[in-house]
Coordinates of N, CA, C and O in Angstrom, one line a residue:
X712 N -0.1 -5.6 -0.8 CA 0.4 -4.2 -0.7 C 1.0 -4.0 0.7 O 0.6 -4.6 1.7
X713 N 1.9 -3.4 0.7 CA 2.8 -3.1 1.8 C 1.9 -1.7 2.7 O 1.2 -0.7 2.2
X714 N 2.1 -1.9 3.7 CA 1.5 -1.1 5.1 C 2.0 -0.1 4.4 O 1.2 0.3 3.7
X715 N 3.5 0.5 4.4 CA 3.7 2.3 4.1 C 3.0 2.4 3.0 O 2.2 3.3 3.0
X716 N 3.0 1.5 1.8 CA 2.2 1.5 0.9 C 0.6 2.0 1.1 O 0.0 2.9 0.6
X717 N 0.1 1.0 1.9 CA -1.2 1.5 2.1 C -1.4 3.0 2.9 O -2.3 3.7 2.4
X718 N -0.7 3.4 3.9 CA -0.3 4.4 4.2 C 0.0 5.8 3.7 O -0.2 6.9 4.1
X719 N 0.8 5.5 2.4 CA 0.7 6.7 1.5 C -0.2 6.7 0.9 O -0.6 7.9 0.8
X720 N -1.4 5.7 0.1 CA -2.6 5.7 -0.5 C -3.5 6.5 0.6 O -3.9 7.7 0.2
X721 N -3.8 6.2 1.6 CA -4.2 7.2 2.6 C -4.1 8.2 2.4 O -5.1 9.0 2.4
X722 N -2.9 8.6 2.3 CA -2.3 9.8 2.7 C -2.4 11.0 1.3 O -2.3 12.2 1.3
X723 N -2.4 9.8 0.0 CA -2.8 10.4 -1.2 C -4.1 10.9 -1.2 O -4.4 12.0 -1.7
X724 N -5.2 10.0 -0.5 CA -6.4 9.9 -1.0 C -6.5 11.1 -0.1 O -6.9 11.9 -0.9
X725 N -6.4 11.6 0.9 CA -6.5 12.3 1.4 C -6.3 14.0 1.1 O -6.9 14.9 1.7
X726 N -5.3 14.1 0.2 CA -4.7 15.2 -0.5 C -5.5 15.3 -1.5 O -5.1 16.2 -2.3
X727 N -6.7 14.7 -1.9 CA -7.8 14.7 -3.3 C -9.0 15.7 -2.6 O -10.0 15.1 -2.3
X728 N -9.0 17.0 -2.4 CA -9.9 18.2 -1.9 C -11.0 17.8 -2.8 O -10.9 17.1 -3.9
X729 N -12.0 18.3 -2.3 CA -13.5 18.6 -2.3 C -14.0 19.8 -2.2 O -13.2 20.6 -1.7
X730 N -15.3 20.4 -2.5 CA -15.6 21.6 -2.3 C -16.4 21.5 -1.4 O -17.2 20.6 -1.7
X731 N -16.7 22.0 -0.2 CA -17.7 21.9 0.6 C -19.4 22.4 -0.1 O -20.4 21.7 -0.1
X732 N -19.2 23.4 -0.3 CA -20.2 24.2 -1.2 C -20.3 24.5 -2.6 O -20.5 25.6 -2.9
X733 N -20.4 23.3 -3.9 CA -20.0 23.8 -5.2 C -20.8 24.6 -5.5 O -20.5 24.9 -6.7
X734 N -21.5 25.0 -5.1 CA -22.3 26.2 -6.1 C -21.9 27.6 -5.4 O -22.5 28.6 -5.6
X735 N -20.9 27.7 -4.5 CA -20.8 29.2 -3.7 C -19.7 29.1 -4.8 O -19.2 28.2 -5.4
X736 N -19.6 30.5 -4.7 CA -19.4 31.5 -6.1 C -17.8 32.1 -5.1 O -17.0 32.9 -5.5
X737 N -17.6 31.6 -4.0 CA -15.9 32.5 -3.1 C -15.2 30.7 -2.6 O -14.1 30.5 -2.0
X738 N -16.2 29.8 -3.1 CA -15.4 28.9 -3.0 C -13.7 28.8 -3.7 O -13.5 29.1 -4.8
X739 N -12.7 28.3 -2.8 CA -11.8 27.7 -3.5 C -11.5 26.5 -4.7 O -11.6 25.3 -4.2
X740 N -11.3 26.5 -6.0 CA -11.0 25.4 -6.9 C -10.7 24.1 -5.9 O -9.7 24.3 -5.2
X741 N -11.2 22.9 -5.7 CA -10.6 21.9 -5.3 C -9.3 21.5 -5.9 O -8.3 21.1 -5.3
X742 N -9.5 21.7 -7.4 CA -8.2 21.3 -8.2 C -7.1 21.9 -7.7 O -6.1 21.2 -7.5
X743 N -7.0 23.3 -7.5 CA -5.8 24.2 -7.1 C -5.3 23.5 -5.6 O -4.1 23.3 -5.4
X744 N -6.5 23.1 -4.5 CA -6.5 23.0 -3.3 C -5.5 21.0 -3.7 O -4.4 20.6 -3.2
X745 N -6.0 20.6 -4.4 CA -4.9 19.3 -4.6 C -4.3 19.0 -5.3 O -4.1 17.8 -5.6
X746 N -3.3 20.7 -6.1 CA -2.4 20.5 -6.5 C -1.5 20.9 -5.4 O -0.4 20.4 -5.3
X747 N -1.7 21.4 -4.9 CA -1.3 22.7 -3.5 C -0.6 21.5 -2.8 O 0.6 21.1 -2.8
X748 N -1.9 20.8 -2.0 CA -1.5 19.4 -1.4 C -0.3 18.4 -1.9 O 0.5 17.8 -1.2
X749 N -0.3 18.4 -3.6 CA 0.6 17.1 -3.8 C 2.0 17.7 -4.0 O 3.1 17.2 -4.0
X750 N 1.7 18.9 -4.2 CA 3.3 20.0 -4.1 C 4.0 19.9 -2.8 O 5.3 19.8 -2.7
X751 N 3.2 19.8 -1.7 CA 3.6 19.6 -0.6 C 4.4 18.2 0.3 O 5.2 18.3 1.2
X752 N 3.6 16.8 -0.7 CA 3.7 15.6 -0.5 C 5.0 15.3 -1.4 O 6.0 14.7 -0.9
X753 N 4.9 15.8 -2.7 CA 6.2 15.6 -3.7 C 7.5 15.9 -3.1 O 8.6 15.6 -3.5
X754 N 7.2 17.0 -1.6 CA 8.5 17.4 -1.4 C 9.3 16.6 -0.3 O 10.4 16.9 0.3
X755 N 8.5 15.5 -0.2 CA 9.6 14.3 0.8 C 8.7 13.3 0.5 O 8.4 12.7 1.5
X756 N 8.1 12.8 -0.5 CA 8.1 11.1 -1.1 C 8.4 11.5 -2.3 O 8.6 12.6 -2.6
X757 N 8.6 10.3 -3.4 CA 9.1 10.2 -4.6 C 8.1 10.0 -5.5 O 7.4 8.9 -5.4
X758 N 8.0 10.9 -6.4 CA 6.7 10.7 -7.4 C 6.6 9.7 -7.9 O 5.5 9.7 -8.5
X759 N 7.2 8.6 -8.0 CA 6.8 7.3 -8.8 C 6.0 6.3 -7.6 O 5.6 5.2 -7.9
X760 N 5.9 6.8 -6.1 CA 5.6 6.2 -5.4 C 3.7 7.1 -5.2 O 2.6 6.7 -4.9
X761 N 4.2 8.4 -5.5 CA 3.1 9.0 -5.5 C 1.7 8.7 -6.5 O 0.5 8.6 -6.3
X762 N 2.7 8.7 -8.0 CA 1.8 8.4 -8.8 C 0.6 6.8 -8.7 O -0.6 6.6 -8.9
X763 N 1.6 6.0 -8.3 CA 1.3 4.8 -8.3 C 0.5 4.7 -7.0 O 0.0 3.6 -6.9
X764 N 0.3 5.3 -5.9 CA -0.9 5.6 -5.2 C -1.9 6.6 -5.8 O -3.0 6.6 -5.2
X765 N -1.7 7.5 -6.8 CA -2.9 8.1 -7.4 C -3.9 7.3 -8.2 O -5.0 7.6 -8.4
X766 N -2.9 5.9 -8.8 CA -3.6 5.5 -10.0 C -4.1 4.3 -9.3 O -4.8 3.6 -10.0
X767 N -4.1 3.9 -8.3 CA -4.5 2.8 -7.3 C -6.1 3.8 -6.4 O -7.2 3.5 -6.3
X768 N -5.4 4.9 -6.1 CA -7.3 5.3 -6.2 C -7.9 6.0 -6.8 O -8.9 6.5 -6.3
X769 N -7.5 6.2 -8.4 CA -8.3 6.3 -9.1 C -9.0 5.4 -9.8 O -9.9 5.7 -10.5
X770 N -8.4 3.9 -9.3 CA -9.0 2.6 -9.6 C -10.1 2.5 -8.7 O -11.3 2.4 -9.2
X771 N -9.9 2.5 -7.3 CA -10.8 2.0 -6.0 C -12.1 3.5 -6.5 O -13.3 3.3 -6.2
X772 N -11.8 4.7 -7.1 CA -12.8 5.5 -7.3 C -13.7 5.2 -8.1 O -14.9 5.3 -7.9
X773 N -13.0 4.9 -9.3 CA -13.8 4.6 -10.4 C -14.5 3.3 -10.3 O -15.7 3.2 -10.7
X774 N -14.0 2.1 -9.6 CA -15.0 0.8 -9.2 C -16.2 1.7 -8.4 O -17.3 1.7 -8.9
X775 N -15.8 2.3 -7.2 CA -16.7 2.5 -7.0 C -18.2 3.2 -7.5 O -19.3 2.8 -7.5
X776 N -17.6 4.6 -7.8 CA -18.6 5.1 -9.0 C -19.5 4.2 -10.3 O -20.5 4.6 -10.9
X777 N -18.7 3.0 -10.5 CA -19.9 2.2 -11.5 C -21.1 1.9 -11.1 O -22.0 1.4 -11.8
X778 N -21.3 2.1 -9.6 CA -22.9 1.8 -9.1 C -23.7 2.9 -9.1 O -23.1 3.9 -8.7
X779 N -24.7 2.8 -9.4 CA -25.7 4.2 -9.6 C -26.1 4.3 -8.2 O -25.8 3.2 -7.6
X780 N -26.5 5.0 -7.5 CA -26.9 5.6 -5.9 C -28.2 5.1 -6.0 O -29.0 5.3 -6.9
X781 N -28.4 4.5 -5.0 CA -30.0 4.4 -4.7 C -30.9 5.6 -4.3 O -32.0 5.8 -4.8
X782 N -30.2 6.4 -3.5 CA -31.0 7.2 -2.4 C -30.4 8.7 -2.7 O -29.2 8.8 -2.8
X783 N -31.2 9.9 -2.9 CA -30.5 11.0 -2.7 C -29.1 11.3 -1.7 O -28.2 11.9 -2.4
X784 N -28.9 11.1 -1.0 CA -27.7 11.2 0.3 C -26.5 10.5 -0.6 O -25.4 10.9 -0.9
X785 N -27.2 9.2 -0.9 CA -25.6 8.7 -1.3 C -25.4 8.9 -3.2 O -24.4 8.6 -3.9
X786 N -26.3 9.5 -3.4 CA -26.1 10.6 -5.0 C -25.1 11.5 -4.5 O -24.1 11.6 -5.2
X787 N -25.1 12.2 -3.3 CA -24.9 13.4 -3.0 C -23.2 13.3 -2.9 O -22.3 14.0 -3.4
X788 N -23.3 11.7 -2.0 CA -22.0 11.4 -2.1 C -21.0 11.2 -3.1 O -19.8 11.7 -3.3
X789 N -21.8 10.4 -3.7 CA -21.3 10.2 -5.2 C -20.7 11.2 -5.9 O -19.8 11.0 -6.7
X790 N -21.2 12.3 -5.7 CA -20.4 13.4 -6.2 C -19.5 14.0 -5.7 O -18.8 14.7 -6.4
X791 N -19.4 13.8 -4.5 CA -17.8 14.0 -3.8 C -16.8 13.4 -4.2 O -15.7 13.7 -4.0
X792 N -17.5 11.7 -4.9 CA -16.2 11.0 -5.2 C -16.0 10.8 -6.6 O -15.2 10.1 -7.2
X793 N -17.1 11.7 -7.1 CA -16.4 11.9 -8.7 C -15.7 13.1 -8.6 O -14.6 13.0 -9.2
X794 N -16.1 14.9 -7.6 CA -15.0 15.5 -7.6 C -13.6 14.6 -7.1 O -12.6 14.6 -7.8
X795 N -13.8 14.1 -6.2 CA -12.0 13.4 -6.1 C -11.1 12.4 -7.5 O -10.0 12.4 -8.1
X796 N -12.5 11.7 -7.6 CA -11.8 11.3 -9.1 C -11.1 12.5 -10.2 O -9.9 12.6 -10.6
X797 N -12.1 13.5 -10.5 CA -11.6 14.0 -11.1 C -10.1 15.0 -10.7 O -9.2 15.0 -11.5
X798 N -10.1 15.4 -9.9 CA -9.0 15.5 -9.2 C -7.7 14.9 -8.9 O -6.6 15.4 -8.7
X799 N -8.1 13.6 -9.0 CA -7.0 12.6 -8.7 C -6.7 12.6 -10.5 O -5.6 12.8 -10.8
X800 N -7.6 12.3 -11.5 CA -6.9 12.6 -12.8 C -6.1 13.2 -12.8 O -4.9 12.9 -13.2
X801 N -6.8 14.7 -12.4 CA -6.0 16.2 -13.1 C -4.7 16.1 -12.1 O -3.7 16.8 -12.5
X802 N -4.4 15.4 -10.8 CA -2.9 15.4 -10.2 C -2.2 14.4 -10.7 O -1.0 14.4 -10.6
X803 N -2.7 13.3 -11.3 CA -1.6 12.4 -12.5 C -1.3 13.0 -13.4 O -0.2 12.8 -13.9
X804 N -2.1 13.9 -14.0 CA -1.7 14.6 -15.0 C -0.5 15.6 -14.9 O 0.4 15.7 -15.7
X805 N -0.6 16.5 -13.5 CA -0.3 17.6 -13.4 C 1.3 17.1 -13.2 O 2.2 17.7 -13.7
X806 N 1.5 15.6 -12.4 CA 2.7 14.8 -11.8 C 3.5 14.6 -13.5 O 4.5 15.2 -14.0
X807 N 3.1 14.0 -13.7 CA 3.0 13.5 -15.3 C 4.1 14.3 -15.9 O 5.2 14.0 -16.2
X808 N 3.4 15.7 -15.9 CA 3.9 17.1 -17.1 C 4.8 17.5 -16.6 O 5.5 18.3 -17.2
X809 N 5.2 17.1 -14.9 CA 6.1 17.9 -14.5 C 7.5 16.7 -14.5 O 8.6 17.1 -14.2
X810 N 7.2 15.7 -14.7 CA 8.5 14.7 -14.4 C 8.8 14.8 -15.7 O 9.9 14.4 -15.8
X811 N 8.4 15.2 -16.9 CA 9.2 14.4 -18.1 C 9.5 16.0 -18.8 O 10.2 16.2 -19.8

């Protein structure tokens, strides 16, 4: 993989929001918060470069998530990186509906 390559994966993976607090009730949607983000990213990279860094970590996400957590803490984690998975779905999706 190429450096800008890895670089925009970064920079995708980065754009995949989280909720700090899921059970507060004035939280913001993470979903909305990284569609917001990839609206932003779409408007100076090229979505075929974007997508193909979404689906590169929704690979490295989902490898990771096949291990069950040992320890409360890293459960805890675990669920940050299934909201990001799911997120990173719903912005392949959202990329998807809007190119064709």
């Amino acid at each position: 993989m190429k450096e800008n390559d890895k670089a925009l994966q970064r920079q995708v993976a980065n754009c995949l929001a989280v909720t700090d607090n899921p059970f507060s009730q004035s939280a913001r949607s993470s979903q909305e918060e990284t569609i917001k983000a990839m609206t932003a990213l779409l408007q100076h990279t090229d979505s075929d470069r974007v997508l193909a860094a979404l689906n590169a970590e929704k690979e490295r996400l989902e490898l990771l998530l096949e291990h069950k957590p040992g320890s409360m803490t890293a459960a805890e984690i675990a669920m940050q990186d299934k909201e990001r998975l799911w997120n990173c779905r719903a912005a392949i999706a959202w990329i998807e509906k809007r190119i064709t």
